Amino acid sequence: IKPRNITRRKTDREEKT
């Protein structure tokens, strides 16, 4: 299992900017 939660959090912040 990979840490997709961390990757999703980074994408969420980049998309919001």
Coordinates of N, CA and C in Angstrom, one line a residue:
I1 N 0.9 -1.2 0.0 CA 0.0 0.0 0.0 C 0.9 1.3 0.0
K2 N 0.6 2.2 -0.9 CA 1.4 3.4 -1.0 C 0.7 4.6 -0.3
P3 N 1.5 5.5 0.2 CA 0.9 6.7 0.9 C 0.2 7.6 -0.1
R4 N -1.0 7.2 -0.6 CA -1.7 8.1 -1.6 C -2.3 9.3 -0.8
N5 N -2.5 9.2 0.4 CA -3.1 10.3 1.2 C -2.2 11.5 1.1
I6 N -0.9 11.3 1.3 CA 0.0 12.4 1.2 C 0.1 13.0 -0.2
T7 N 0.1 12.1 -1.2 CA 0.1 12.6 -2.6 C -1.1 13.4 -2.9
R8 N -2.3 12.9 -2.4 CA -3.5 13.6 -2.7 C -3.5 15.0 -2.0
R9 N -3.0 15.1 -0.8 CA -3.0 16.4 -0.1 C -2.1 17.4 -0.9
K10 N -1.0 17.0 -1.4 CA -0.2 17.9 -2.2 C -0.9 18.4 -3.5
T11 N -1.6 17.5 -4.1 CA -2.3 17.8 -5.3 C -3.5 18.8 -5.0
D12 N -4.1 18.5 -3.9 CA -5.2 19.4 -3.5 C -4.7 20.9 -3.3
R13 N -3.6 21.0 -2.7 CA -3.0 22.3 -2.4 C -2.6 23.0 -3.7
E14 N -2.0 22.2 -4.6 CA -1.5 22.8 -5.8 C -2.7 23.2 -6.7
E15 N -3.8 22.4 -6.7 CA -5.0 22.8 -7.5 C -5.7 24.0 -6.9
K16 N -5.7 24.2 -5.6 CA -6.3 25.4 -5.0 C -5.6 26.7 -5.4
T17 N -4.3 26.6 -5.4 CA -3.5 27.8 -5.7 C -3.8 28.3 -7.1

